[in-house]
Coordinates of C-alpha atoms in Angstrom, one line a residue:
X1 CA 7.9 -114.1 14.7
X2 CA 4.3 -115.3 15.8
X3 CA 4.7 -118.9 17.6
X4 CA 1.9 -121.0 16.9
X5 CA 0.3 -122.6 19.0
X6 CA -0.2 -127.1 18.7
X7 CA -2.3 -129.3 20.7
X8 CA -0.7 -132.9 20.4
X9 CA -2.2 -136.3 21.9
X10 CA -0.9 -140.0 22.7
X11 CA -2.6 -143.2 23.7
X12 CA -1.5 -146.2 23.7
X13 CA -2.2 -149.7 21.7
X14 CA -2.9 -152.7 23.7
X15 CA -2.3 -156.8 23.6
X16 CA -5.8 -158.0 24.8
X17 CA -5.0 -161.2 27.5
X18 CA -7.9 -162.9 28.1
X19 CA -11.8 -162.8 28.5
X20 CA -12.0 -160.6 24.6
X21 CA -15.6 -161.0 23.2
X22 CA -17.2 -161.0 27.0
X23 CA -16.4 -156.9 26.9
X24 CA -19.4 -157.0 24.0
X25 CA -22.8 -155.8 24.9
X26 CA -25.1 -158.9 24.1
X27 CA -23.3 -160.8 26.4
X28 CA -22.0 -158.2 28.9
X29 CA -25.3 -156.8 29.7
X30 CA -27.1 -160.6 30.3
X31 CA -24.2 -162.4 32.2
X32 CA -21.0 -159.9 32.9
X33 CA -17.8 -159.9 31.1
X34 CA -14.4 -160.2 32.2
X35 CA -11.1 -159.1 30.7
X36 CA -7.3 -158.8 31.1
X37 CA -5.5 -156.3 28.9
X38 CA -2.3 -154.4 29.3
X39 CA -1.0 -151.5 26.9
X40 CA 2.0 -151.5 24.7
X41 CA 5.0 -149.2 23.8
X42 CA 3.4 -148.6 20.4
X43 CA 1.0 -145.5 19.9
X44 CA -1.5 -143.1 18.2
X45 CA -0.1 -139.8 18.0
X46 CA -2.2 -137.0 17.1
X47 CA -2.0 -133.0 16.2
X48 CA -3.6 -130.5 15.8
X49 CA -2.9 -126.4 14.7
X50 CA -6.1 -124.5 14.8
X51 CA -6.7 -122.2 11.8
X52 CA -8.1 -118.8 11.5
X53 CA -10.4 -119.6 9.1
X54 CA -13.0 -122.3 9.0
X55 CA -11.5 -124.9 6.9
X56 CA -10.6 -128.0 8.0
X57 CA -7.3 -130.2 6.6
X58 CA -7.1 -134.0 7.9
X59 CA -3.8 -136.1 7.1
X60 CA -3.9 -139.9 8.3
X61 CA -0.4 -141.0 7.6
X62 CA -1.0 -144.8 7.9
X63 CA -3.2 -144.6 5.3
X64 CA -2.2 -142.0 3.5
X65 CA -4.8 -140.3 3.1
X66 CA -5.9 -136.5 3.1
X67 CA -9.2 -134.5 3.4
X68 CA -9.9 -130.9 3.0
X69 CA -13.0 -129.1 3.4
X70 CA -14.3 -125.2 3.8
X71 CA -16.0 -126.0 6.9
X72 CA -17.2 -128.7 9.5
X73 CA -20.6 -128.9 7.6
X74 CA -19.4 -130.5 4.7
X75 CA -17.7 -133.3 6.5
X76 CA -20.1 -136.6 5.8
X77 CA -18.8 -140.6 6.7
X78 CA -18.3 -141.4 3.3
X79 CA -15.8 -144.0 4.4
X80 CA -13.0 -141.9 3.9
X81 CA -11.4 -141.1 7.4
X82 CA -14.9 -141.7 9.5
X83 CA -13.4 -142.2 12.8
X84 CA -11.5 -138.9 12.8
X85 CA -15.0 -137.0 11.3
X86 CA -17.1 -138.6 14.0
X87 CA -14.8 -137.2 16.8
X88 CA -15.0 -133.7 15.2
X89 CA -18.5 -134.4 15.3
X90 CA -19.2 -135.1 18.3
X91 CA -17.3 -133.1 20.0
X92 CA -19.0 -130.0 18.2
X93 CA -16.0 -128.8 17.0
X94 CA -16.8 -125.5 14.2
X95 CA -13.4 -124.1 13.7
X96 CA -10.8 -124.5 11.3
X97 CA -7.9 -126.8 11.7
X98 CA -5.0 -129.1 10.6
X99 CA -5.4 -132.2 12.0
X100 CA -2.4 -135.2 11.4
X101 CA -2.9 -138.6 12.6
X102 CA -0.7 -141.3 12.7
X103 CA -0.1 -144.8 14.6
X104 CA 2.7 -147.2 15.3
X105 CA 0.8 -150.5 15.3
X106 CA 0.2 -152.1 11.6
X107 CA -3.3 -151.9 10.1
X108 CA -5.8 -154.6 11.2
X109 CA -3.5 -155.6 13.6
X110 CA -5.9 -156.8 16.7
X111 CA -4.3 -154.6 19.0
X112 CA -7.0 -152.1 19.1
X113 CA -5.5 -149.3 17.3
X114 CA -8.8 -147.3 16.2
X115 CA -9.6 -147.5 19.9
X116 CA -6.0 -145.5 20.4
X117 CA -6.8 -143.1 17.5
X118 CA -10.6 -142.3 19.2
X119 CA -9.0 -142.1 22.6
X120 CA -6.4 -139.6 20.9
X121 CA -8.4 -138.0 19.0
X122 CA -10.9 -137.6 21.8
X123 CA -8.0 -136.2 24.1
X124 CA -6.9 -134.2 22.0
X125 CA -10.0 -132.4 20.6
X126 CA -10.8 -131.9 24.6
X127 CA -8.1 -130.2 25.0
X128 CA -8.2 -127.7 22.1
X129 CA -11.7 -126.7 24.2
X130 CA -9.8 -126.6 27.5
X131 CA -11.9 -129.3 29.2
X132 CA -11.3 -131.4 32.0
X133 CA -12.5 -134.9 31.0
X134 CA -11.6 -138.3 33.3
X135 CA -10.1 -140.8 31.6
X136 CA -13.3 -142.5 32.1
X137 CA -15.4 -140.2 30.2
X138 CA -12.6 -140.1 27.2
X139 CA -12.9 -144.0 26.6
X140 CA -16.5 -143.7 27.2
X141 CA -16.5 -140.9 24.2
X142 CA -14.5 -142.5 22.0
X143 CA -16.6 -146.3 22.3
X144 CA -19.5 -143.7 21.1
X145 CA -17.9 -142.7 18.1
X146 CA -17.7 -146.2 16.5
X147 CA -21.0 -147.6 18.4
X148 CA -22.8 -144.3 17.3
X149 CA -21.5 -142.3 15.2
X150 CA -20.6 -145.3 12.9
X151 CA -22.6 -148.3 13.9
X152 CA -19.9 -150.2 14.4
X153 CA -20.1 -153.3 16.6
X154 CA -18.1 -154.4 19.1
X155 CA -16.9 -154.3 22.6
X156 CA -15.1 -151.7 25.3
X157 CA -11.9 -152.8 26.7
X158 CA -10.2 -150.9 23.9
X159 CA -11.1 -147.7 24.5
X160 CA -10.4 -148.2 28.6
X161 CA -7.0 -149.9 27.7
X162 CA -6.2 -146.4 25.9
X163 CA -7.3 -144.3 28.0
X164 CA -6.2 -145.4 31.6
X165 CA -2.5 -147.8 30.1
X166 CA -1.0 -150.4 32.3
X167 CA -2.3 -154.0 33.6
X168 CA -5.7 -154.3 33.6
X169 CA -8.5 -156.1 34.8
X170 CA -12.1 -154.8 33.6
X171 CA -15.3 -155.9 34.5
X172 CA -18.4 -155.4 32.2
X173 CA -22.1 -155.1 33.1
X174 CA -23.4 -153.3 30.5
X175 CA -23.5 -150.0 30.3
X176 CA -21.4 -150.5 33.6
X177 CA -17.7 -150.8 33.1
X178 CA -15.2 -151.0 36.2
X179 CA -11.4 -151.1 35.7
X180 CA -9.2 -152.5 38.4
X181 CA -5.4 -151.7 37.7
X182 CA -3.3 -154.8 38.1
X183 CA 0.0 -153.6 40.2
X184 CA 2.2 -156.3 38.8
X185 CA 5.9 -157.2 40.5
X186 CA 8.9 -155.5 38.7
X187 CA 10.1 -158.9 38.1
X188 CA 7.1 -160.2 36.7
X189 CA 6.8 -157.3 34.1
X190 CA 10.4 -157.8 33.2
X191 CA 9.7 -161.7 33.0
X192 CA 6.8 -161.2 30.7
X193 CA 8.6 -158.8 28.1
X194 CA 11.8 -161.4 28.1
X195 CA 9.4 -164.2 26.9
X196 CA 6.4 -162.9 25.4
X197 CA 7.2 -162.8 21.3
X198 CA 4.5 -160.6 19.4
X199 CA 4.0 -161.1 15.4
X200 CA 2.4 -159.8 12.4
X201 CA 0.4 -162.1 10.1
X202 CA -1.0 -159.3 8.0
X203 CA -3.8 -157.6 8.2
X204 CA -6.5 -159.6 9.6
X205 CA -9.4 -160.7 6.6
X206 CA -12.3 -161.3 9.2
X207 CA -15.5 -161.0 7.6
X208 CA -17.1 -157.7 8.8
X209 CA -20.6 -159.6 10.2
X210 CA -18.0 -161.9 12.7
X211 CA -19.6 -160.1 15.6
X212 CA -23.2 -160.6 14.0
X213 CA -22.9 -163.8 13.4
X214 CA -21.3 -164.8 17.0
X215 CA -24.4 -162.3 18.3
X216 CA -26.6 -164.4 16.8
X217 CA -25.7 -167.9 18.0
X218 CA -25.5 -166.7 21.5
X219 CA -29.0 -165.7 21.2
X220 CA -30.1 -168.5 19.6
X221 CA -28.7 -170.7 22.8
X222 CA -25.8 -172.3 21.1
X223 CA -23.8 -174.5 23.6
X224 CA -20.7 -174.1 22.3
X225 CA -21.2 -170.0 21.7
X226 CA -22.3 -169.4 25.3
X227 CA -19.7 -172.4 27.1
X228 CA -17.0 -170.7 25.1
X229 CA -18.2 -166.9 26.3
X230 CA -18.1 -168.2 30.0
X231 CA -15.3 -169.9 29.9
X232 CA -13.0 -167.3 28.4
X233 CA -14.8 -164.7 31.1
X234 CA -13.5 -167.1 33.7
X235 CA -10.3 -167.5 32.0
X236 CA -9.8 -163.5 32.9
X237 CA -10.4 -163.4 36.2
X238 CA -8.1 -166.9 36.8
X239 CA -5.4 -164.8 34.7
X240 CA -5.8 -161.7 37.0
X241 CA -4.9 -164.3 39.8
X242 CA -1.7 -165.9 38.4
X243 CA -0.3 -162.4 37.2
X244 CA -0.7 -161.1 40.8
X245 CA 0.6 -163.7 42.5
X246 CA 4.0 -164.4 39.6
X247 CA 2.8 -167.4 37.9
X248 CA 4.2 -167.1 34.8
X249 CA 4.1 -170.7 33.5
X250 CA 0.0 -170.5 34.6
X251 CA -0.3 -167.3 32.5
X252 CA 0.8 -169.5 29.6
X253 CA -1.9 -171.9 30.1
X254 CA -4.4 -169.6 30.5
X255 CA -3.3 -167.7 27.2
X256 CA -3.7 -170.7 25.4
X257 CA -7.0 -171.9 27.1
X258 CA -9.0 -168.3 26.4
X259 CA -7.7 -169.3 22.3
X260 CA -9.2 -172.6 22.3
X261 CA -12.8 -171.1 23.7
X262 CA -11.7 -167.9 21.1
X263 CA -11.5 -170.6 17.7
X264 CA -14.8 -172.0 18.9
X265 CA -16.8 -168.9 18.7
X266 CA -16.5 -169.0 14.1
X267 CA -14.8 -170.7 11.9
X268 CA -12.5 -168.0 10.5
X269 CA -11.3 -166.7 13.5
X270 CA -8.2 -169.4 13.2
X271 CA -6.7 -169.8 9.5
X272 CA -4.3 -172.0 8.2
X273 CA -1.5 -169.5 8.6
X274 CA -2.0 -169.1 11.9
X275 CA -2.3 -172.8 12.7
X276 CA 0.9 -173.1 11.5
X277 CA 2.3 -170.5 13.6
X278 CA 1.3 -172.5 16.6
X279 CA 2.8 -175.9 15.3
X280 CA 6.6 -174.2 15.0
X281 CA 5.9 -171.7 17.9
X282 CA 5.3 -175.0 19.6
X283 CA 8.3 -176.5 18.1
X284 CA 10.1 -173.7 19.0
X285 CA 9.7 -173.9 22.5
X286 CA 6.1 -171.8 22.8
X287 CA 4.4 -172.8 25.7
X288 CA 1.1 -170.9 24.7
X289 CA -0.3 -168.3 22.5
X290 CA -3.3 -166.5 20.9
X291 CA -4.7 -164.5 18.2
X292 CA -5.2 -160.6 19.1
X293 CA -8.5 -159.0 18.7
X294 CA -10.8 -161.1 16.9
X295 CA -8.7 -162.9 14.9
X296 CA -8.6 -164.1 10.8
X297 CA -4.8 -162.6 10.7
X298 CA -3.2 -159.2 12.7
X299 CA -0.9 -160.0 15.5
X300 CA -0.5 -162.8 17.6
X301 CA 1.0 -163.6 20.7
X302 CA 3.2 -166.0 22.2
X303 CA 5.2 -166.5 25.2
X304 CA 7.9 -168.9 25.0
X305 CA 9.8 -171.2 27.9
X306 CA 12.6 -170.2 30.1
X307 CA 15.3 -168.2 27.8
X308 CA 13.4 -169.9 24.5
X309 CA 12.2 -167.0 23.3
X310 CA 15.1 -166.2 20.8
X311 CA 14.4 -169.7 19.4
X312 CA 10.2 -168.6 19.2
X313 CA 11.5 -165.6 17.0
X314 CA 13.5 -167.2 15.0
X315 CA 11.3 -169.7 14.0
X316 CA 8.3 -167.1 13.4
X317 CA 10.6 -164.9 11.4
X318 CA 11.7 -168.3 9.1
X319 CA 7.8 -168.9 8.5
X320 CA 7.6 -165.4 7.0
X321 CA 5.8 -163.4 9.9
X322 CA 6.9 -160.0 11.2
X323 CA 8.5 -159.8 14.9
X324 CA 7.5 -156.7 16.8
X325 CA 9.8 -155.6 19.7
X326 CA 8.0 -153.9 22.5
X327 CA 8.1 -153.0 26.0
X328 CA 4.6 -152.3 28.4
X329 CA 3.2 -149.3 28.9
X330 CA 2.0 -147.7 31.9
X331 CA 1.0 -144.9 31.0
X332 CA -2.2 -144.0 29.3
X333 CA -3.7 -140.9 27.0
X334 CA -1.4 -138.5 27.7
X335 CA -1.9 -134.5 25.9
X336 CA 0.2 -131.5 26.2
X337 CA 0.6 -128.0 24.2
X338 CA 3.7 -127.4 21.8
X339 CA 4.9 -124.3 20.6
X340 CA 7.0 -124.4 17.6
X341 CA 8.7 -127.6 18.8
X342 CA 8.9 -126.5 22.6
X343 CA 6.9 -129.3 24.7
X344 CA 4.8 -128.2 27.7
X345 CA 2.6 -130.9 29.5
X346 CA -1.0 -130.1 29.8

């Protein structure tokens, strides 16, 4: 019997630290941006089975949706699984294939999970034409794909944090982008994943002009917008210092500062819900927190005192949030070849 032939692909989500919004271009080109990320145990997974005709079957399983068409011309962003059209597109792919998508971390989460799909997506389409892309030039593909393929706005650690995995610290001059891995302690990591307690709020209900409208007061010279920018950059670059050097209990304070700046950028970055969340967090025995991503909702962060962290879940879980388990990842994009089951590493 005639094996056939898969191309898979996995990248990892991420929990963004510190210094998010100062990876956006408005304020990375002008005045630099700083950030600390590091990439979870929770991924995209992609494959693909190339066809011998031209048509061209897409299955998203988080979404649960499904797209066939005859052939890569009659693909159009119609809203209907755009991200996984624009990589297609740019890539040039012209051939028929079955393409299924799917990814651990819960929609509109803040943990940057259609970064990890582009980054898959990206990997894996490069590898169906046998090329030899860095891990650079994947994240720097799949940033294009929402910036111009789609006209989304936003920033770049996403991508990076995808592609490369592990600690990191990035630096942002835009278009420049430098990533300097973090080597961490074992008994740091280990330290971090005992007390750090990740939730789910639901999917986050930020208005989709946010970035607009905190583009807009930066330009305009609002105080607060710009001190709050600044800060949170600087915020990053203290965090990179306290990780290296095992401060845990200064990691806290630092998570908690870079929120503070985060809720003065708009309004409905914090809500009401998540308020809450910090007062029994706090009660709990939380010792600082933020929001992931942008905010309005998705996951946020906590990391609790010395062997408190049982008491953190608890209380999040009683106040009717979701408690994600996870482990860091070091690893980034990772693709390989299958045959009928039978893994083989690219």
């Amino acid at each position: 019997m005639k094996q056939e032939q898969l191309f898979r692909s996995r990248a990892p989500i991420r929990v963004d630290l510190a210094g998010g919004w100062t990876d956006v271009p408005f304020f990375a080109a002008e005045r630099g941006g700083a950030v600390v990320n590091a990439t979870i145990n929770r991924y995209t997974y992609a494959t693909l089975a190339p066809r011998a005709d031209e048509k061209i079957e897409i299955t998203s399983a988080d979404f649960q949706q499904f797209l066939s068409v005859q052939n890569f011309r009659e693909l159009e962003y119609d809203g209907n699984l755009d991200l996984i059209k624009a990589a297609i597109s740019r890539l040039g792919i012209q051939r028929g294939m079955n393409l299924f998508v799917r990814c651990d971390a819960p929609p509109g989460s803040g943990t940057g999970s259609s970064a990890s799909i582009g980054v898959a997506l990206i990997g894996l389409l490069n590898l169906l034409q046998d090329n030899r892309l860095s891990a650079y030039e994947v994240a720097r593909l799949a940033n294009l794909l929402e910036t111009e393929e789609l006209h989304i706005a936003g920033g770049k650690q996403d991508q990076y944090a995808a592609a490369i995995g592990g600690f990191n610290y990035m630096e942002f001059k835009d278009p420049s982008v430098n990533v300097s891995p973090l080597h961490l302690d074992t008994s740091v990591v280990v330290e971090l994943e005992k007390h750090l307690v990740l939730c789910y709020t639901g999917k986050s209900r930020l208005s989709g002009n946010l970035i607009t409208r905190v583009q807009e007061a930066y330009l305009a010279g609002r105080a607060e917008t710009v001190g709050a920018l600044e800060r949170m950059r600087d915020v990053a670059v203290e965090m990179k210092s306290a990780l290296l050097k095992g401060q845990i209990g200064e990691f806290g304070r630092l998570l908690q500062a870079n929120w503070e700046c985060q809720k003065q950028l708009d309004a409905s970055i914090t809500t009401d819900q998540i308020d809450h969340l910090f007062e029994v967090a706090g009660a709990a025995g939380a010792v600082g927190g933020k929001a992931l991503g942008a905010g309005g909702g998705g996951c946020v962060l906590f990391l609790a005192s010395p062997d408190r962290e049982h008491d953190v879940r608890t209380a999040l879980e009683e106040a009717g949030v979701q408690v994600l388990d996870f482990n860091f990842e070091f690893g980034g994009l990772r693709v390989w070849n299958s045959w009928n089951g039978a893994r083989v590493v690219d």
